[in-house]
Short mmCIF file of C-alpha atoms in Angstrom, two decimals:
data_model
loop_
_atom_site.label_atom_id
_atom_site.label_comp_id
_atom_site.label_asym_id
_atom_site.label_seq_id
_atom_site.Cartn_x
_atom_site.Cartn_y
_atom_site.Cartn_z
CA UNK A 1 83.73 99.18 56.51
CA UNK A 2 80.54 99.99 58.53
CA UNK A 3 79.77 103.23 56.05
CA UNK A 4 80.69 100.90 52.96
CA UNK A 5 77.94 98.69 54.15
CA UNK A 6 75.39 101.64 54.50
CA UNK A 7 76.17 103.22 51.43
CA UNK A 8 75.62 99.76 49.27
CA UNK A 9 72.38 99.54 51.58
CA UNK A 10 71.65 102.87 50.45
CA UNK A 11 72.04 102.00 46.16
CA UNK A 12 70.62 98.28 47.12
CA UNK A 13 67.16 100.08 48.32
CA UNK A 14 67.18 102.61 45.99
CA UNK A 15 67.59 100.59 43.04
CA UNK A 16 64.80 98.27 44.11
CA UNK A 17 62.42 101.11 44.70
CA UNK A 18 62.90 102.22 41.36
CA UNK A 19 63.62 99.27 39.32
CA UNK A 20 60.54 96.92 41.15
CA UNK A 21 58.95 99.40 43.42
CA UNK A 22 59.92 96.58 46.22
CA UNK A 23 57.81 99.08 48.86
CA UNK A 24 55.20 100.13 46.98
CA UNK A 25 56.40 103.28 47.89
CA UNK A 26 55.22 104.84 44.31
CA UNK A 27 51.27 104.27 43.38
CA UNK A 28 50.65 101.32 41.81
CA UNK A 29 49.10 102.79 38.63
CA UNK A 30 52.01 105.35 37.56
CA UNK A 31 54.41 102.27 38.02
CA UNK A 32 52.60 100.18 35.72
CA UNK A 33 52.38 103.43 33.54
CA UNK A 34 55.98 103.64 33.76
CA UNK A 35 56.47 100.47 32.52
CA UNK A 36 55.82 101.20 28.96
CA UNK A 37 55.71 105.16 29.37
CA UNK A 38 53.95 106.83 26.01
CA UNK A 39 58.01 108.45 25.40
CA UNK A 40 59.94 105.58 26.16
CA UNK A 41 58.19 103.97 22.96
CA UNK A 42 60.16 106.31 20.73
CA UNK A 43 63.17 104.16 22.32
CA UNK A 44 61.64 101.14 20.92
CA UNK A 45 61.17 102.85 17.62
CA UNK A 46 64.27 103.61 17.43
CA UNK A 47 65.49 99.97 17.95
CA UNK A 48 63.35 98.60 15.31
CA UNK A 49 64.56 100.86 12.73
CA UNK A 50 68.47 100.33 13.45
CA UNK A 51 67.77 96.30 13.49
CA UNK A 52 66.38 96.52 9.77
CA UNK A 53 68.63 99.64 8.88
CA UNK A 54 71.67 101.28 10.11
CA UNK A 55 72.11 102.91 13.78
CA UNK A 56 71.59 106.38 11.49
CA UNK A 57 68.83 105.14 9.57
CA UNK A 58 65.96 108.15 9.25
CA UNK A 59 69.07 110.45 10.83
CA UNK A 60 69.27 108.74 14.03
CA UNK A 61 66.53 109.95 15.45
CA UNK A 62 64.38 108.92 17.99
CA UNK A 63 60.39 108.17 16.77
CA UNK A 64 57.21 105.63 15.86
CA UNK A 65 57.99 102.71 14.35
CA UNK A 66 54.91 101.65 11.95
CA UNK A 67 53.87 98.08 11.28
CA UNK A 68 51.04 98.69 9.20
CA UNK A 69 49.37 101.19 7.47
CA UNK A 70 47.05 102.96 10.40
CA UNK A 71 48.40 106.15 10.88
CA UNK A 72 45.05 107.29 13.01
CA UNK A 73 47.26 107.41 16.51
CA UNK A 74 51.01 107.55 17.10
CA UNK A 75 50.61 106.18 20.64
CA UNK A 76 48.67 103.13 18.94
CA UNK A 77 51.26 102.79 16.87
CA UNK A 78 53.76 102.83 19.67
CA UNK A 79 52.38 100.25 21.66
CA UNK A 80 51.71 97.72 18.44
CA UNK A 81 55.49 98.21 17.72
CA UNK A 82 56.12 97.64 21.51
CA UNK A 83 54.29 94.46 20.98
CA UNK A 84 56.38 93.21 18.11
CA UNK A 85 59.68 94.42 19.93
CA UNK A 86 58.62 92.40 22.89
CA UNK A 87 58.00 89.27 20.89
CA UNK A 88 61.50 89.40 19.21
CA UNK A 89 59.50 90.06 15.79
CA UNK A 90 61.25 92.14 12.97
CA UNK A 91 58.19 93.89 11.34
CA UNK A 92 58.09 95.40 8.29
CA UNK A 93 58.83 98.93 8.21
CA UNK A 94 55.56 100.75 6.63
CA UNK A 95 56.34 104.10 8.26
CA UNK A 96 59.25 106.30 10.45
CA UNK A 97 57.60 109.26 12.18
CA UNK A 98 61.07 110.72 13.50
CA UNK A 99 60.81 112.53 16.91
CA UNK A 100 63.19 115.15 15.77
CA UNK A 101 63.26 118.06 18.93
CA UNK A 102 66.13 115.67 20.73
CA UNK A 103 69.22 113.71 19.13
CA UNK A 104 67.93 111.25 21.16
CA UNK A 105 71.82 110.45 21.54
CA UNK A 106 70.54 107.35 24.39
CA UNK A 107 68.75 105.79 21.44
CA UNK A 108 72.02 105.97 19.37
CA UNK A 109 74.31 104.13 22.17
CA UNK A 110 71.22 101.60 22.79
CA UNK A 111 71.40 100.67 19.15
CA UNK A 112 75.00 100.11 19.00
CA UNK A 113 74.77 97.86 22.09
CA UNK A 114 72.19 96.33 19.91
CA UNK A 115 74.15 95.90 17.13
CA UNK A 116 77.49 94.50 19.16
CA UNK A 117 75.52 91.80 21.08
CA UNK A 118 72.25 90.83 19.67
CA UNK A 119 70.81 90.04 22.71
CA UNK A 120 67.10 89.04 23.31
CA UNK A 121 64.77 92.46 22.94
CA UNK A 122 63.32 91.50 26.52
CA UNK A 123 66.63 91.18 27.56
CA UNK A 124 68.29 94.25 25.94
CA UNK A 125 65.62 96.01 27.69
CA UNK A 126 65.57 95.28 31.06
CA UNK A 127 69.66 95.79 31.06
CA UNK A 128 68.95 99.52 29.63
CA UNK A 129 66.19 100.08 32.67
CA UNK A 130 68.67 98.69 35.44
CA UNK A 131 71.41 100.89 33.87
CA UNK A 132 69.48 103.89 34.47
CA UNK A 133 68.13 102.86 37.65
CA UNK A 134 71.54 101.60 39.32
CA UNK A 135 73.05 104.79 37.79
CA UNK A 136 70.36 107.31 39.45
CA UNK A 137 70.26 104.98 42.44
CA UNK A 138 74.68 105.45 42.54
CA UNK A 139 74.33 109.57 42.36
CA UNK A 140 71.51 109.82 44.86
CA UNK A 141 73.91 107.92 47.05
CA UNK A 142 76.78 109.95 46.69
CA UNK A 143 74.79 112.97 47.41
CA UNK A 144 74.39 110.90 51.38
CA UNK A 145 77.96 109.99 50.93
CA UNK A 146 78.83 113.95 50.99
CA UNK A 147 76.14 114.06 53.41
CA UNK A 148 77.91 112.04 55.56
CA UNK A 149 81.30 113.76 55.61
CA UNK A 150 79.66 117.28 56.19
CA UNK A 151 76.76 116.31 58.55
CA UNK A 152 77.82 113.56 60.05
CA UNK A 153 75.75 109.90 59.96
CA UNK A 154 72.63 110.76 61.60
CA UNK A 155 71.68 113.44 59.02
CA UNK A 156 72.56 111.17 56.54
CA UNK A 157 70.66 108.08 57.39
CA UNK A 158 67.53 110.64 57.94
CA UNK A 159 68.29 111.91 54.89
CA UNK A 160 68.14 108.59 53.22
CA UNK A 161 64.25 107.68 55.31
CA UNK A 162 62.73 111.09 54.00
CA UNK A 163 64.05 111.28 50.00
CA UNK A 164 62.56 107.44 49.87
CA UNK A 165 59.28 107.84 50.32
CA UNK A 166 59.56 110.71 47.62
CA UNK A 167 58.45 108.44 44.54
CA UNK A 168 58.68 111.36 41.83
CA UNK A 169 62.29 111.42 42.16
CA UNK A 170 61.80 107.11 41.24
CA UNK A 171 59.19 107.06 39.04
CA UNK A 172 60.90 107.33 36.25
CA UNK A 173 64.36 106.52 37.09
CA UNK A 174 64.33 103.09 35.27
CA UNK A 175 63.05 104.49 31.96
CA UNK A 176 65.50 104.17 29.20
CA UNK A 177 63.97 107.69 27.66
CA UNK A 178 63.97 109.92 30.69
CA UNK A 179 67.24 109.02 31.75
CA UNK A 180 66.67 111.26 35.36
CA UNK A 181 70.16 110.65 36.45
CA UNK A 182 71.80 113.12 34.29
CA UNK A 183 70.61 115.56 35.84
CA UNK A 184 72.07 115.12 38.73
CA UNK A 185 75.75 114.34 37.43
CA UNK A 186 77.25 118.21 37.42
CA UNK A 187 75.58 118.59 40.60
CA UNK A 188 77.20 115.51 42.56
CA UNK A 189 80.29 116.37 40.62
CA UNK A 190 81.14 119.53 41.84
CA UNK A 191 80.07 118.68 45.73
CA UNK A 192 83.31 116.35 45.50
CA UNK A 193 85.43 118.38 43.61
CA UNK A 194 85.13 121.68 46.16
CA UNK A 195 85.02 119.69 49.44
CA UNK A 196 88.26 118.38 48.37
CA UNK A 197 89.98 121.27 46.57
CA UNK A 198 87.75 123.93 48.48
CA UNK A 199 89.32 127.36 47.66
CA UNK A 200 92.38 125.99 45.78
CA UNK A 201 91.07 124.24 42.71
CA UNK A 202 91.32 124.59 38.56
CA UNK A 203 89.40 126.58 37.20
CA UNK A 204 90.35 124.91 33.73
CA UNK A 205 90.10 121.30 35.03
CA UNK A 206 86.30 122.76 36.84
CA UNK A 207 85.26 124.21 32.86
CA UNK A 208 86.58 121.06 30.90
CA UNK A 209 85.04 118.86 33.06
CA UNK A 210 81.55 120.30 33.38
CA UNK A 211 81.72 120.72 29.74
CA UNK A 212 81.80 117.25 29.34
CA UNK A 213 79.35 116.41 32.03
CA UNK A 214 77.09 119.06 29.98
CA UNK A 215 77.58 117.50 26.61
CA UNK A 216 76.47 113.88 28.22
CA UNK A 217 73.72 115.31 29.69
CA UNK A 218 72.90 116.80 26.13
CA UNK A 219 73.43 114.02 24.52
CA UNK A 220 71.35 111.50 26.58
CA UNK A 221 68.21 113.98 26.85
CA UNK A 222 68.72 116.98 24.83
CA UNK A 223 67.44 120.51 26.01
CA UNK A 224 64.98 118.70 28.55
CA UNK A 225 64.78 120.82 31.50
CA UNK A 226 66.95 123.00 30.72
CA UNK A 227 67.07 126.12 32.98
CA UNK A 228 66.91 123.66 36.24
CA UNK A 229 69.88 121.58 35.03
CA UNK A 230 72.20 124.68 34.32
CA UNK A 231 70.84 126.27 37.60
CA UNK A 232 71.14 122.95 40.18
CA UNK A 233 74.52 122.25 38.18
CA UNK A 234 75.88 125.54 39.57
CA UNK A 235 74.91 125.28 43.33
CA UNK A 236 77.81 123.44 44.75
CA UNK A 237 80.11 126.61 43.10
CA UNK A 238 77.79 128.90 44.93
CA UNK A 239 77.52 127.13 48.56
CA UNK A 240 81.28 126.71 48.56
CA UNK A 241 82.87 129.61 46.55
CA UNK A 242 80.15 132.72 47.10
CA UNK A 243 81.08 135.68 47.93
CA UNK A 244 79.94 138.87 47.89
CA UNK A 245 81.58 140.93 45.42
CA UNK A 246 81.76 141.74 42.11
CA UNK A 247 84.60 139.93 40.93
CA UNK A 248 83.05 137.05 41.99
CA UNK A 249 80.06 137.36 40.31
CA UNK A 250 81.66 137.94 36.72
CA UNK A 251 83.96 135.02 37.54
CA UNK A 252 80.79 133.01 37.61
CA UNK A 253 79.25 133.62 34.74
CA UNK A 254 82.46 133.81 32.83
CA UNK A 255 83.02 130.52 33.20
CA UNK A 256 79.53 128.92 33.08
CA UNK A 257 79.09 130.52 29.95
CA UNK A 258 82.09 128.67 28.48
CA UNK A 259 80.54 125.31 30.14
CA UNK A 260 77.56 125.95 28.17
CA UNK A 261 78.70 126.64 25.27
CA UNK A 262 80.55 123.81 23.66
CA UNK A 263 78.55 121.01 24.58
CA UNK A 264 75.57 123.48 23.31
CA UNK A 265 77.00 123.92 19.92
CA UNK A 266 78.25 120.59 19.11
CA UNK A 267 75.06 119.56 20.06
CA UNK A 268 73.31 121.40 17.98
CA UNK A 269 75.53 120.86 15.03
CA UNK A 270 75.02 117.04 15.88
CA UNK A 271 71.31 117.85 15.65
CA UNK A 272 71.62 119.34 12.33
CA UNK A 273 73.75 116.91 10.72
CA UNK A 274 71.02 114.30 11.83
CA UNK A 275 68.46 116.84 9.91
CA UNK A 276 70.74 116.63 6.99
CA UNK A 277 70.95 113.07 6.90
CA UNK A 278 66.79 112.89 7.18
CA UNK A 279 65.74 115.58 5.34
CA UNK A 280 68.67 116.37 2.73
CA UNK A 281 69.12 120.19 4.42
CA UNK A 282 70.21 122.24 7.72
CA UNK A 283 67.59 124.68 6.80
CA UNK A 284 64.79 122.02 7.98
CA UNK A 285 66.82 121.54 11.54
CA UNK A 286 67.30 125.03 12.08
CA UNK A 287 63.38 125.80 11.50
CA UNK A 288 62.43 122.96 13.98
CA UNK A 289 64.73 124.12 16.76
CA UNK A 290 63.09 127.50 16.68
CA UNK A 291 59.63 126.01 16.73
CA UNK A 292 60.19 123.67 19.30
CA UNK A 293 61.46 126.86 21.72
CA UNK A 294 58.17 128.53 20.35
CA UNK A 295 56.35 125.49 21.89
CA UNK A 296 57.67 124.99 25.06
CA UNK A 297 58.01 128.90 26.03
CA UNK A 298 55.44 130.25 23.50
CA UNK A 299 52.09 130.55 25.16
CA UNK A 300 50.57 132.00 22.25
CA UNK A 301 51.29 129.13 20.42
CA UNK A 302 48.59 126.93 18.95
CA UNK A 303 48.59 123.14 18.59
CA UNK A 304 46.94 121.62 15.15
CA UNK A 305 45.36 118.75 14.16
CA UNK A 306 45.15 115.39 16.96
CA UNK A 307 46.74 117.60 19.29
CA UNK A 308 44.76 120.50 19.32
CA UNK A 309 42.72 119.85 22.85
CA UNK A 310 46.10 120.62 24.58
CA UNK A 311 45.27 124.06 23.67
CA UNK A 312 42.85 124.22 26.17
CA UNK A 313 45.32 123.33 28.87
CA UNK A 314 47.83 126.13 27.99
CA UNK A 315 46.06 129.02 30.58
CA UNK A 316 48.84 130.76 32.37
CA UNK A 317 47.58 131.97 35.72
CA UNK A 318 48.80 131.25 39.56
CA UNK A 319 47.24 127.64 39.19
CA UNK A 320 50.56 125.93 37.64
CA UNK A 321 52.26 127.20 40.70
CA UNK A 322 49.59 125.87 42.73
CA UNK A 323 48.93 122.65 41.08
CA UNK A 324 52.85 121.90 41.32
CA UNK A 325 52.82 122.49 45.05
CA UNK A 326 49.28 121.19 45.23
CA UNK A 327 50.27 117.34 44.35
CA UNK A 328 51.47 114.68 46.49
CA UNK A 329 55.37 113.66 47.28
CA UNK A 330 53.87 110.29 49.05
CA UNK A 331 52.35 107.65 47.48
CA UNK A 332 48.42 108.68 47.44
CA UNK A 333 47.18 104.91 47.85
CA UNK A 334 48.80 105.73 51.33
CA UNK A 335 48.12 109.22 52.04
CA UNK A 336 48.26 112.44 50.24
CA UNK A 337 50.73 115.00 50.99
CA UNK A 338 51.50 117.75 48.96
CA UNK A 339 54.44 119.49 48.42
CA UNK A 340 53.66 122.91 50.46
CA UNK A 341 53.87 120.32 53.50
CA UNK A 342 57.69 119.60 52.92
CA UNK A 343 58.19 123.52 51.82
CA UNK A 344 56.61 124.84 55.50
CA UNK A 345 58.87 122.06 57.37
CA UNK A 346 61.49 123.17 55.25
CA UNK A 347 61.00 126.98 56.02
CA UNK A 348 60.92 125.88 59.91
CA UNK A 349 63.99 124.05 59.79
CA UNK A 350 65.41 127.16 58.43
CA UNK A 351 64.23 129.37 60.68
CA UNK A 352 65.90 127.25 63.48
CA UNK A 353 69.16 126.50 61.74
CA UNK A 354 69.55 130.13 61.18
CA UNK A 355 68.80 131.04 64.61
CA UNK A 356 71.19 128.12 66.32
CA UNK A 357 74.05 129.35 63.75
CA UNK A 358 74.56 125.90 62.04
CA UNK A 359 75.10 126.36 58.45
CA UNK A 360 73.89 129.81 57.55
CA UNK A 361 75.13 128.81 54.05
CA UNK A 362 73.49 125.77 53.37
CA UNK A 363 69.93 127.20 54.49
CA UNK A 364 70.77 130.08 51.74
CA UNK A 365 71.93 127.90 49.49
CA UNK A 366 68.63 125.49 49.57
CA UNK A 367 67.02 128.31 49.13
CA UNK A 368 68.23 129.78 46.23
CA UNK A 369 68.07 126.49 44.51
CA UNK A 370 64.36 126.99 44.50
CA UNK A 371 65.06 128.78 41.21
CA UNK A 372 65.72 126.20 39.72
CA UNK A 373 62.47 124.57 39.37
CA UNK A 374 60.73 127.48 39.33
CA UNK A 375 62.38 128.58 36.34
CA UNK A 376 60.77 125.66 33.84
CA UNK A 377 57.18 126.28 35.78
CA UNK A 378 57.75 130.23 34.84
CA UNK A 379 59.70 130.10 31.38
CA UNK A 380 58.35 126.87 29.97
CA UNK A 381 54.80 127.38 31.44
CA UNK A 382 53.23 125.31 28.40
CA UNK A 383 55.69 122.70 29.11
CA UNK A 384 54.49 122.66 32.44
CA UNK A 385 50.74 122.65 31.86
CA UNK A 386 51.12 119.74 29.61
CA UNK A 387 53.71 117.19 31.79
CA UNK A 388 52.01 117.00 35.00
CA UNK A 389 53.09 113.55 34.71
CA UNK A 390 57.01 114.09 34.53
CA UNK A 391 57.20 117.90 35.71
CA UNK A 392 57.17 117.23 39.81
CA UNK A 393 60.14 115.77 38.90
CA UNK A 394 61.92 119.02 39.09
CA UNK A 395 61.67 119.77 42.39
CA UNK A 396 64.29 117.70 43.08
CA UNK A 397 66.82 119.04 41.02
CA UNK A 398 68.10 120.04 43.66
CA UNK A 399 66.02 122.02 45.79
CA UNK A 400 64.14 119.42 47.40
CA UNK A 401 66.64 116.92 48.09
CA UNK A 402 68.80 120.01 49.36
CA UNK A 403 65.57 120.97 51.41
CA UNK A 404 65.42 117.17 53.00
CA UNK A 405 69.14 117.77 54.15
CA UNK A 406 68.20 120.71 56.03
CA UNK A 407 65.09 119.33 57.48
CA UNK A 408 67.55 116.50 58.64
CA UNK A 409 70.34 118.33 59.88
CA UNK A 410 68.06 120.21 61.98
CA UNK A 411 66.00 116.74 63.52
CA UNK A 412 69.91 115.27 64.03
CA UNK A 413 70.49 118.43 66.10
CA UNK A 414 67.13 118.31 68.06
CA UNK A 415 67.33 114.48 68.91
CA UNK A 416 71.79 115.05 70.15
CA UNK A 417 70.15 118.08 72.59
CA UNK A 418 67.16 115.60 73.94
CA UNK A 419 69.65 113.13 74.03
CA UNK A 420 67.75 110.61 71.68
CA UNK A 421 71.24 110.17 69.43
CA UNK A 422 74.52 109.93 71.31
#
């Protein structure tokens, strides 16, 4: 009953970090940002156009809904349509800019909610942000839960104090766009599913599934991210299955390959049927899947038109590594403290779990998780120039939140030898 209680502490405080910032533990300014963030207005396009259309009108798709005939700014546009969405208005439809790189399959199920209850827009909202924030705040959780069981309840209630003052893993957790707790749902998954079947489990069961957890995690936010969540999805299958031999190793990627793809092709087919029902063709939905990989991994490639000054932000040197471990993990109106600080505590932590022989395999484990993150900042450098204001977000999938449980496990182990917890 006692852990009950914590763990429903633990989603309680979550959920009111991220849904109200109740402890001002993110800056003020990004929270008010993240109340109407620039991406989460393609939601609200999306709304407007299934209320005066069908939940496939223009394809399905995500985009800007147009009220009049200013077509100078699409963030403009966004925020008038905001302010007609807001106001329960149903304005007339002058222009659909569809934002076609993501079936934008959130979009789809928040329309049919739409359609099913008619609710006030206000309302309909807010329900959509507490979804995503109870659901984020419910994974995060289980993560301490399995904390718990392995570490025992000191590491997990210091867990729980040092990932809450980490406000990029919040700051968008409400948003009905980002939808950040997907990315954690393979992960949490599998943490369960091998501390309870540990060496004896299904392989088939494992594949079927992750393919589903895959396909949601596709369908809610596309190809976002990509290389972290197929790397973080896979750590719990390395901590408790590695071994080092060959067999094991083609084992591996036999099966993650069939994890991948299923979900990836009917995705993609989705995608292209959505193309077919906008444009008339496949040929157009094929093109723009190959440009938008061009844009994200391209840095060659050259932005046109209103968007041509991010050109000047695309320079690929040592400074995206530096400016990702260069910004803060604390709230700045309190203090700044960048993310090398939590790395070096980290690497200490390490060092002394290593040496004291407690949990060799996590410490590896954390550590090769790192490539996860370091993957989009490498592979999707443009991405990663351009999204300082989402990107940190990835250091949490899962290295850093791994990274916390080691710094924890080795402060429980400290304070039991000085006594401090009996």
């Amino acid at each position: 009953m006692k852990n009950k209680f914590i763990y429903l502490l633990f989603i309680f405080l979550f959920f009111c970090n991220i849904q109200f910032n109740l402890f001002h533990l993110i800056p003020k300014e990004r929270f008010e940002y993240s109340k109407a963030e620039v991406s989460e207005m393609l939601i609200i396009g999306k709304l407007l156009n299934s209320q005066q259309g069908g939940i496939f009108e223009d394809g399905g798709f995500t985009g800007i809904f147009y009220t009049d005939h200013d077509f100078s700014s699409r963030n403009l546009a966004g925020k008038k349509s905001y302010a007609k969405f807001v106001n329960n208005e149903h304005p007339k439809k002058y222009y659909y800019w569809a934002y076609k790189s993501q079936i934008g399959g959130q979009a789809i199920l928040y329309s049919v909610f739409d359609k099913i209850f008619g609710l006030d827009n206000n309302v309909e909202i807010l329900i959509f942000r507490m979804l995503n924030s109870l659901s984020l705040s419910v994974l995060l959780t289980l993560i301490l839960v399995w904390v718990k069981r392995k570490f025992g309840l000191a590491t997990c209630v210091i867990s729980f104090l040092l990932i809450l003052p980490n406000y990029w893993i919040f700051l968008y957790g409400k948003s009905t766009w980002w939808c950040n707790w997907v990315y954690f749902l393979p992960f949490v998954y599998s943490l369960f599913y091998f501390e309870k079947n540990k060496g004896d489990y299904s392989i088939k069961k494992y594949i079927s599934i992750f393919s589903l957890l895959f396909f949601v995690k596709f369908w809610f936010t596309g190809f976002e991210f990509i290389t972290v969540f197929l790397i973080s999805s896979a750590i719990p299958y390395i901590y408790y299955l590695f071994e080092n031999k060959l067999s094991f190793y083609f084992k591996f990627i036999w099966s993650h390959i069939l994890i991948v793809v299923t979900p990836l092709i009917l995705t993609v087919l989705f995608q292209l049927y959505q193309f077919k029902l906008l444009t008339g063709n496949f040929g157009d939905g094929i093109a723009h899947l190959v440009d938008a990989y061009s844009r994200r991994a391209n840095g060659e490639y050259m932005y046109k038109g209103e968007y041509a000054y991010l050109n000047t932000l695309k320079q690929y040197h040592l400074d995206i590594i530096l400016r990702y471990v260069g910004g803060s993990f604390i709230n700045e109106d309190f203090i700044k403290l960048p993310f090398i600080v939590i790395i070096i505590l980290g690497i200490i932590s390490s060092v002394f779990l290593y040496v004291k022989n407690i949990d060799r395999k996590l410490v590896a484990t954390t550590w090769f998780s790192i490539a996860a993150p370091l993957s989009w900042l490498i592979l999707f450098k443009e991405h990663a120039h351009i999204h300082p204001h989402i990107d940190f977000f990835i250091w949490y999938c899962p290295f850093l939140i791994l990274l916390i449980i080691v710094i924890s496990l080795a402060l429980s182990f400290f304070f039991k030898n000085m006594k401090v917890i009996k």
